[in-house]
Structure formats: structure tokens, C-alpha cells
Short mmCIF file of C-alpha atoms in Angstrom, two decimals:
data_model
loop_
_atom_site.label_atom_id
_atom_site.label_comp_id
_atom_site.label_asym_id
_atom_site.label_seq_id
_atom_site.Cartn_x
_atom_site.Cartn_y
_atom_site.Cartn_z
CA MET L 21 43.47 15.61 21.10
CA ASN L 22 43.45 12.61 22.59
CA HIS L 23 41.55 9.56 21.69
CA ASN L 24 38.48 10.67 23.64
CA THR L 25 38.02 13.80 21.86
CA PRO L 26 35.88 13.55 19.01
CA ALA L 27 36.99 14.30 15.84
CA PRO L 28 35.37 17.18 14.34
CA LEU L 29 32.34 16.87 11.79
CA SER L 30 33.58 17.25 7.69
CA PRO L 31 31.58 18.82 5.44
CA ARG L 32 29.94 15.69 3.77
CA PRO L 33 28.80 16.16 -0.52
CA LEU L 34 25.28 17.22 -0.99
CA ARG L 35 24.47 14.54 -3.24
CA HIS L 36 24.12 12.47 -0.84
CA LEU L 37 21.19 13.73 0.59
CA ALA L 38 19.37 13.35 -2.96
CA ASP L 39 20.57 9.98 -2.90
CA ALA L 40 19.06 9.09 0.56
CA GLN L 41 15.80 10.26 -1.10
CA ARG L 42 15.17 12.86 2.11
CA ARG L 43 12.82 15.36 0.30
CA VAL L 44 11.99 17.16 2.82
CA MET L 45 14.78 18.45 6.19
CA SER L 46 15.28 20.77 8.66
CA GLY L 47 17.80 23.01 9.13
CA ALA L 48 19.08 21.20 12.18
CA GLN L 49 19.14 17.94 10.04
CA LEU L 50 21.01 19.73 7.16
CA LYS L 51 23.63 20.94 9.68
CA ALA L 52 24.19 17.55 10.94
CA HIS L 53 24.48 16.60 7.46
CA GLY L 54 27.49 19.50 7.17
CA VAL L 55 24.92 21.81 5.30
CA SER L 56 25.56 25.39 7.21
CA ALA L 57 22.38 27.79 7.18
CA ALA L 58 24.07 29.90 4.47
CA ALA L 59 24.72 27.26 2.35
CA ALA L 60 20.94 26.09 2.57
CA GLN L 61 19.77 29.55 1.39
CA GLU L 62 21.64 29.60 -1.15
CA ARG L 63 20.63 26.67 -2.82
CA CYS L 64 16.91 27.96 -2.21
CA ARG L 65 17.63 31.52 -4.68
CA ALA L 66 15.65 31.95 -7.68
CA GLY L 67 16.46 28.99 -10.10
CA GLY L 68 18.17 26.82 -7.31
CA PRO L 69 17.78 23.11 -6.76
CA TRP L 70 16.14 23.37 -3.08
CA GLN L 71 12.97 25.53 -1.59
CA ARG L 72 11.99 27.21 1.85
CA VAL L 73 8.45 25.70 2.52
CA LEU L 74 8.12 26.69 5.90
CA PRO L 75 10.54 28.41 8.67
CA GLY L 76 13.97 26.29 8.91
CA VAL L 77 12.39 23.47 6.92
CA PHE L 78 13.63 22.63 3.05
CA LEU L 79 12.42 21.52 0.01
CA LEU L 80 15.26 19.41 -1.27
CA HIS L 81 13.86 19.89 -4.93
CA PRO L 82 12.45 22.38 -7.22
CA GLY L 83 9.17 21.01 -8.58
CA PRO L 84 6.02 21.74 -6.01
CA PRO L 85 5.75 19.81 -2.74
CA THR L 86 3.56 16.79 -2.68
CA SER L 87 0.73 15.29 -0.18
CA GLU L 88 4.09 13.77 1.57
CA ASP L 89 6.20 16.72 1.51
CA ARG L 90 3.86 19.06 2.88
CA LEU L 91 3.01 16.84 5.68
CA HIS L 92 6.57 15.96 6.56
CA ALA L 93 7.30 19.60 6.49
CA VAL L 94 4.43 20.68 9.33
CA LEU L 95 5.78 17.94 11.52
CA LEU L 96 9.43 19.36 11.26
CA TYR L 97 8.01 22.50 11.78
CA ALA L 98 6.16 21.84 14.85
CA GLY L 99 7.98 19.04 16.45
CA ARG L 100 11.09 19.15 18.46
CA THR L 101 13.45 17.28 16.43
CA PRO L 102 17.07 17.17 17.80
CA ASP L 103 20.09 18.84 16.69
CA LEU L 104 21.87 15.59 15.48
CA ARG L 105 25.39 14.50 14.07
CA HIS L 106 24.66 12.93 11.09
CA PRO L 107 24.83 8.95 11.66
CA ALA L 108 25.82 6.42 9.51
CA ASP L 109 23.81 5.24 7.16
CA GLY L 110 21.46 2.50 8.57
CA VAL L 111 21.66 3.50 12.37
CA PRO L 112 18.63 5.12 13.54
CA ALA L 113 19.31 8.63 15.42
CA GLN L 114 19.25 9.05 19.05
CA PRO L 115 16.89 11.61 20.79
CA ALA L 116 18.78 14.59 22.15
CA ALA L 117 19.63 14.41 26.22
CA GLY L 118 16.10 14.66 27.96
CA GLN L 119 13.74 13.59 24.85
CA ALA L 120 11.14 10.97 25.14
CA HIS L 121 11.66 8.00 22.65
CA GLY L 122 9.19 7.88 20.34
CA GLY L 123 8.04 6.24 16.77
CA PRO L 124 9.94 7.36 13.78
CA GLY L 125 9.10 10.77 12.41
CA PRO L 126 9.87 12.15 8.92
CA ALA L 127 13.03 10.83 7.87
CA GLY L 128 13.73 8.50 10.25
CA LEU L 129 13.78 10.76 12.93
CA PRO L 130 12.42 10.98 16.30
CA CYS L 131 9.12 13.19 16.40
CA THR L 132 6.88 12.55 19.70
CA ASP L 133 5.33 16.05 20.23
CA ALA L 134 3.50 16.47 17.08
CA LEU L 135 0.78 15.03 15.21
CA VAL L 136 -1.12 15.47 12.10
CA THR L 137 -4.92 16.16 12.97
CA GLY L 138 -7.93 17.80 11.07
CA LEU L 139 -8.87 17.43 7.55
CA ALA L 140 -5.36 16.39 6.52
CA ALA L 141 -5.37 13.27 9.56
CA LEU L 142 -8.94 12.14 7.95
CA ALA L 143 -7.68 12.04 4.49
CA LEU L 144 -4.80 9.63 5.64
CA HIS L 145 -7.21 7.95 7.81
CA GLY L 146 -8.95 7.05 4.23
CA PHE L 147 -11.90 9.32 4.74
CA ALA L 148 -13.47 10.35 1.18
CA ALA L 149 -15.02 13.34 2.28
CA ALA L 150 -11.58 14.87 3.26
CA PRO L 151 -9.62 16.82 0.60
CA PRO L 152 -5.96 15.03 0.04
CA PRO L 153 -3.42 17.01 2.03
CA ALA L 154 -1.67 18.83 -1.03
CA SER L 155 -4.81 20.85 -1.77
CA LEU L 156 -5.40 21.86 1.96
CA HIS L 157 -4.66 25.76 2.47
CA HIS L 158 -3.69 24.44 6.00
CA ILE L 159 -2.72 21.43 7.53
CA ASP L 160 -3.19 21.33 11.06
CA VAL L 161 -1.16 20.19 13.50
CA LEU L 162 -1.50 18.98 17.29
CA VAL L 163 1.12 20.23 19.59
CA PRO L 164 1.55 20.58 23.32
CA ARG L 165 -0.25 23.65 24.89
CA THR L 166 3.34 24.87 26.09
CA ARG L 167 4.84 24.95 22.82
CA ARG L 168 5.51 28.24 21.71
CA LEU L 169 5.50 28.36 18.20
CA ARG L 170 3.24 29.99 16.20
CA SER L 171 0.93 29.20 13.26
CA THR L 172 2.91 30.40 9.67
CA GLU L 173 1.78 29.59 6.19
CA PHE L 174 0.17 26.00 5.71
CA ALA L 175 0.96 24.72 9.32
CA ARG L 176 -1.57 25.58 11.37
CA LEU L 177 -0.90 24.90 15.15
CA VAL L 178 -4.05 23.08 17.28
CA ARG L 179 -2.92 23.16 21.08
CA ALA L 180 -3.59 20.44 23.33
CA THR L 181 -2.96 19.94 27.35
CA ALA L 182 -2.07 16.07 26.32
CA LEU L 183 -1.66 14.25 23.05
CA PRO L 184 -3.49 11.52 22.16
CA ALA L 185 -1.50 8.31 21.51
CA PRO L 186 -0.78 8.47 17.54
CA VAL L 187 -1.73 6.42 14.55
CA GLN L 188 1.28 5.45 12.41
CA LEU L 189 0.12 6.05 8.60
CA SER L 190 2.02 6.08 5.89
CA GLY L 191 5.05 6.57 8.41
CA VAL L 192 3.30 10.06 9.43
CA PRO L 193 2.10 10.48 13.20
CA VAL L 194 -1.59 10.67 13.32
CA ALA L 195 -4.42 11.84 15.26
CA PRO L 196 -6.92 9.12 16.15
CA VAL L 197 -10.17 9.60 14.31
CA PRO L 198 -12.12 11.20 17.22
CA ARG L 199 -9.58 13.97 18.11
CA ALA L 200 -9.16 14.80 13.97
CA LEU L 201 -13.23 15.23 13.65
CA ALA L 202 -13.29 17.15 16.19
CA ASP L 203 -10.31 19.16 15.06
CA ALA L 204 -11.44 19.39 11.66
CA ILE L 205 -15.22 20.39 12.56
CA GLY L 206 -13.70 23.27 14.63
CA GLN L 207 -12.53 24.87 11.21
CA LEU L 208 -15.80 24.23 9.56
CA THR L 209 -18.90 26.04 9.32
CA ASP L 210 -20.63 24.33 6.50
CA ALA L 211 -23.25 21.83 8.06
CA GLY L 212 -23.12 19.54 5.03
CA ALA L 213 -19.65 19.38 5.13
CA VAL L 214 -19.97 18.63 9.09
CA ARG L 215 -22.53 16.18 8.32
CA LEU L 216 -20.35 14.00 5.82
CA LEU L 217 -17.25 13.89 7.98
CA LEU L 218 -19.47 12.55 10.86
CA THR L 219 -21.47 10.04 8.63
CA GLU L 220 -18.47 8.49 7.21
CA ALA L 221 -16.84 8.08 10.66
CA VAL L 222 -20.01 6.12 11.90
CA ARG L 223 -20.55 4.27 8.33
CA GLY L 224 -17.07 3.87 7.48
CA GLY L 225 -16.44 1.75 10.93
CA HIS L 226 -13.92 4.41 11.89
CA CYS L 227 -14.95 4.76 15.61
CA GLU L 228 -18.21 4.84 17.60
CA PRO L 229 -20.30 7.99 17.69
CA ALA L 230 -19.50 8.14 21.53
CA ALA L 231 -16.24 9.06 21.15
CA VAL L 232 -16.88 11.23 18.81
CA VAL L 233 -19.45 13.43 20.56
CA ARG L 234 -16.88 12.86 24.02
CA GLU L 235 -14.17 15.16 22.05
CA LEU L 236 -16.53 17.11 20.53
CA THR L 237 -18.00 18.09 23.88
CA LEU L 238 -14.63 18.28 25.37
CA ALA L 239 -13.48 20.85 22.60
CA ARG L 240 -17.04 22.85 22.83
CA LEU L 241 -18.00 22.46 19.48
CA LEU L 242 -21.56 21.32 20.93
CA THR L 243 -23.00 25.05 21.50
CA ARG L 244 -22.66 25.24 17.41
CA PRO L 245 -26.19 24.63 16.17
CA HIS L 246 -24.85 22.91 12.49
CA VAL L 247 -22.78 20.59 14.58
CA VAL L 248 -25.36 19.83 17.13
CA ASP L 249 -27.77 18.76 13.78
CA ALA L 250 -25.30 16.93 12.85
CA VAL L 251 -24.61 14.92 16.12
CA ASP L 252 -28.16 14.11 16.27
CA SER L 253 -28.20 12.75 13.05
CA LEU L 254 -25.26 10.80 13.71
CA LEU L 255 -25.98 9.23 16.80
CA ALA L 256 -29.46 7.89 14.80
CA GLU L 257 -27.09 6.30 12.31
CA GLY L 258 -24.87 4.84 14.67
CA ARG L 259 -28.02 3.26 16.66
CA ALA L 260 -29.50 1.57 13.54
CA ILE L 261 -26.10 0.34 12.42
CA ALA L 262 -25.74 -1.20 16.37
CA GLU L 263 -29.31 -2.80 15.53
CA ASP L 264 -28.28 -4.29 12.49
CA ARG L 265 -25.52 -6.00 14.03
CA LEU L 266 -28.06 -7.16 16.74
CA TYR L 267 -30.45 -8.69 14.22
CA ALA L 268 -27.19 -10.42 12.78
CA MET L 269 -25.62 -11.92 15.85
CA VAL L 270 -28.53 -13.55 17.06
CA ARG L 271 -29.28 -14.83 12.92
CA GLU L 272 -25.45 -15.87 12.80
CA TYR L 273 -24.80 -17.86 15.70
CA GLY L 274 -28.27 -19.41 16.23
CA LEU L 275 -29.17 -17.74 19.60
CA PRO L 276 -33.14 -18.14 19.30
CA GLU L 277 -35.25 -15.74 18.51
CA PRO L 278 -36.36 -12.73 20.65
CA LEU L 279 -38.81 -10.36 21.05
CA TRP L 280 -37.90 -7.26 19.40
CA ASN L 281 -37.85 -3.84 20.47
CA VAL L 282 -40.75 -4.33 22.89
CA ASP L 283 -41.61 -2.07 26.16
CA LEU L 284 -42.10 -4.29 29.62
CA ARG L 285 -44.63 -3.00 32.31
CA LEU L 286 -46.25 -4.68 35.63
CA PRO L 287 -49.31 -6.33 35.33
CA GLY L 288 -51.40 -3.09 36.18
CA GLY L 289 -48.70 -1.48 37.18
CA PRO L 290 -46.04 1.39 35.71
CA HIS L 291 -44.28 1.27 32.38
CA LEU L 292 -40.44 -0.43 33.29
CA GLY L 293 -39.02 0.79 29.68
CA GLY L 294 -38.02 -0.35 26.35
CA VAL L 295 -35.22 -3.13 25.66
CA ASP L 296 -33.96 -3.87 21.95
CA ALA L 297 -34.45 -7.74 22.27
CA PHE L 298 -36.27 -10.14 25.31
CA TRP L 299 -36.43 -13.62 25.72
CA PRO L 300 -39.43 -13.84 27.95
CA ASP L 301 -38.94 -17.63 28.51
CA GLN L 302 -35.32 -17.22 30.04
CA ALA L 303 -36.08 -13.09 31.17
CA VAL L 304 -33.38 -12.28 29.58
CA ALA L 305 -33.36 -8.55 28.12
CA VAL L 306 -30.49 -7.17 25.76
CA GLU L 307 -30.17 -3.62 25.89
CA LEU L 308 -27.76 -1.40 23.32
CA ASP L 309 -25.44 0.99 25.58
CA THR L 310 -25.52 3.80 22.79
CA ARG L 311 -25.09 6.81 25.70
CA THR L 312 -22.53 9.52 25.14
CA ALA L 313 -20.87 11.88 27.04
CA ARG L 314 -23.79 13.85 27.00
CA ALA L 315 -26.09 11.76 28.51
CA ALA L 316 -23.98 11.51 31.70
CA GLY L 317 -25.80 13.25 34.81
CA SER L 318 -28.63 14.00 32.97
CA ASP L 319 -31.89 13.25 33.59
CA ALA L 320 -32.01 10.33 30.71
CA PHE L 321 -28.96 9.05 32.28
CA SER L 322 -30.65 8.60 35.86
CA GLU L 323 -33.59 7.09 34.15
CA TYR L 324 -31.32 4.62 32.43
CA VAL L 325 -29.67 3.50 35.79
CA ARG L 326 -33.36 3.07 37.57
CA LYS L 327 -34.47 0.87 34.64
CA ARG L 328 -31.78 -1.17 34.78
CA GLU L 329 -32.10 -1.97 38.72
CA HIS L 330 -35.75 -2.18 38.26
CA LEU L 331 -35.66 -4.65 36.14
CA GLU L 332 -32.76 -7.05 37.97
CA ARG L 333 -34.89 -6.95 41.07
CA LEU L 334 -37.85 -8.25 39.13
CA GLY L 335 -35.32 -11.25 38.01
CA ILE L 336 -35.00 -10.15 34.63
CA SER L 337 -31.18 -10.46 33.78
CA VAL L 338 -30.07 -7.01 31.29
CA VAL L 339 -27.41 -7.73 29.24
CA HIS L 340 -25.74 -4.35 27.88
CA LEU L 341 -24.05 -4.57 24.44
CA THR L 342 -21.99 -1.00 23.10
CA PRO L 343 -21.48 -0.45 19.45
CA ARG L 344 -18.20 -0.85 19.93
CA LYS L 345 -18.14 -4.33 21.32
CA LEU L 346 -20.93 -5.53 18.39
CA ARG L 347 -18.31 -4.17 15.74
CA GLU L 348 -15.27 -5.93 17.53
CA SER L 349 -16.39 -8.68 18.68
CA LEU L 350 -19.36 -10.10 17.55
CA GLU L 351 -18.95 -13.76 18.07
CA GLN L 352 -17.93 -13.05 21.92
CA GLN L 353 -21.24 -10.80 23.12
CA ALA L 354 -23.12 -13.97 21.18
CA MET L 355 -21.43 -15.99 23.74
CA VAL L 356 -22.64 -13.47 26.32
CA VAL L 357 -25.94 -13.89 25.31
CA ARG L 358 -26.13 -17.75 25.23
CA THR L 359 -24.40 -17.82 28.51
CA ALA L 360 -27.34 -15.76 29.95
CA LEU L 361 -30.13 -17.76 28.47
CA MET L 362 -28.11 -20.50 29.97
CA ALA L 363 -28.24 -19.97 33.40
CA ALA L 364 -31.94 -18.74 33.35
CA GLY L 365 -32.72 -22.20 34.96
CA ASP L 366 -30.56 -21.51 37.44
CA ARG L 367 -32.42 -18.41 38.45
CA ASP L 368 -35.03 -17.98 40.73
CA PRO L 369 -37.90 -17.13 38.48
CA ALA L 370 -38.52 -13.83 37.57
CA ALA L 371 -41.87 -11.74 38.15
CA TYR L 372 -44.73 -11.77 35.60
CA VAL L 373 -44.14 -8.65 33.02
CA VAL L 374 -46.23 -7.62 30.10
CA VAL L 375 -44.90 -7.10 26.85
CA LEU L 376 -45.67 -4.40 24.79
CA PRO L 377 -44.51 -3.66 21.34
CA ARG L 378 -42.07 -0.43 21.57
#
């Protein structure tokens, strides 16, 4: 053996695993720490200090698995964890050749191709309507469609053509709320449970209704009557919240009081459409853009575009605000409206329109 030949790995004492507070490890990780498959199985015998929780995944204590244990276990089962030699303490483990670098997964190992989703993910996002992972019969884990693993025991695989960018919560890679909602709703038949989750998503400020509808559409869940009913309530809820934020914006940032929720018509002519706020002296209208993926290409969408173009041809400046912009940057949206009002004097006079309550 010359100086360029790596020294063979020597087994490490098993107590260092407990000292490292790694409660869940894969067979590959144990092997990297000098623990053979036979030794791991021996310690999992009845009365032993370890237990096997999923194929190739071991719990390094004899008690019942916690929520964190179960989450880490499904990620280790579903993710491609490299077969690593044990690194020095404090030195991050490196991916195997050809594996993409990603955020740290369970026990500090890379885990870039498996995300917790469904009800377990919603619980990590803080949803009160989602039960804790420890009480779930199954934990959904999102994996690439090309993975050959199967669902087993409490690990339920959900396949995707492309994984969304993960959200790191408590050290666990989690699907974003819209995707987690779609995966959870896909497993639910209780209309009340579906409604509770969707309502909490909007009221709790977790995401906008349009993002949820987009994911439900991609998952082909809008053919289910109980989901469609819940989505209709969600959209109404989301619009009401956006309207409240629009009222607050006008009050808090000292904008002139507009005419709220009015219809516009040409004198003796056709109906031009409704707007959420209108300043007649400046010919400025604000419209909440609460369209969803379902509206694209529909008659309603065509009508929306037609109304906007018609108003602008008449000299009425139309400011479009989305619920997300009102939630995330209220002051900036107030500046946009104020700028439109101040610019009114530089425009040609707008056509005279009749304003009616909507």
C-alpha cells in the first residue's frame, strides 16, 4: 500500500451514534459509520435497542417514533442518500458523484429529491386543521416520477414530473403550501375537511387562492364536486380579504376617498363594467385582479380584457392590484395608485361616464 492508497475504514463504536443524537439513519449511513447490515438487524431484534421503521431505515432507540422521527424516516426511505464514508465530526457530508448539491436533509445529509407534502407538510407550515405527523397513518413524500420505489407502511409516495423548490421547516424539506394542499386534498373525501384546509390557507395568509386553484387544476381535482364547492367558497373568501386590504390601503395611506364598487356606463350607451374603486375627478379606476387559472381562455377572461381596453380607450386609467401585492407590499401599491391620481392632470380629459352603484 503506498501513500496514495486510502486506509481501510475501521468500525467505529456504536455509542457514538447515540452521542451524535441521530435518532433515525439509513442502512447506507450506518454502513458509513462501520455498522454492517447484519449488526443493524441484530440490534433490531425483540428487546433490542433499535428498531426498523421502514425498509432500510432504522430508529436508534426502542421507544415509539416521534413526529420528527417519522418525517426523517420517510425522507431517508424516499430520497437518494449517498453511501458515504463517515465524515469527521463537524464536516458536512458530500454528495456522491453526479448528485446535485442541495439543502441539508435528515442527519445533515443531502436530500434534494424528496419533499414532505400533503397533511404532514401542512402541519409543518402551521395549519391548525392538519393533524400532527405522529398521528397520521401515512406521511406523503413527493418524489420524481422516475423513482422506482413503492409506497410502503407509513411512507406514501406522490410522484411529480418536477419537484417544486423546497421550503425548509424545522430542518425538513417541505413542499410549498399550494402543492401540499393539492396533495392533501387528493387524498380527502370529506368536504368539511377540504373546506377547512382551503379556508385556513387564505385566512392564515399562507397563499393566494389563485395559486391553490392552479395546483388543483394541475392535479385534476376540480372535477370532484366537493372540491369545486370548497374552491368557490375559497375564491369568495379570498376576494373579501383583498377588498378589506384595499379599504385599509386607502385609509392608512391618506388616499382620497373613492367611489366604492361601482358600475360604469356611457351616457345612453352600453355598460362598461364594474370596478372596485373609482375616482371620477381623476378618471382613475382600481380593479382587483382575482382571476385564477380556471379563467384563462374562458368567456369571463375575454370580457375582462375587453373591459380594460375599452376603459383605457375612453381615457380612464385602470390600476390592477392583485391580492398578493396587497398582502405583501401595501405601501408600494398605495404609491402606485397615488401616482396614477397625480398623473391625471397630464392626460387628455377622459370621456364622460355615468357611475352607478354595483
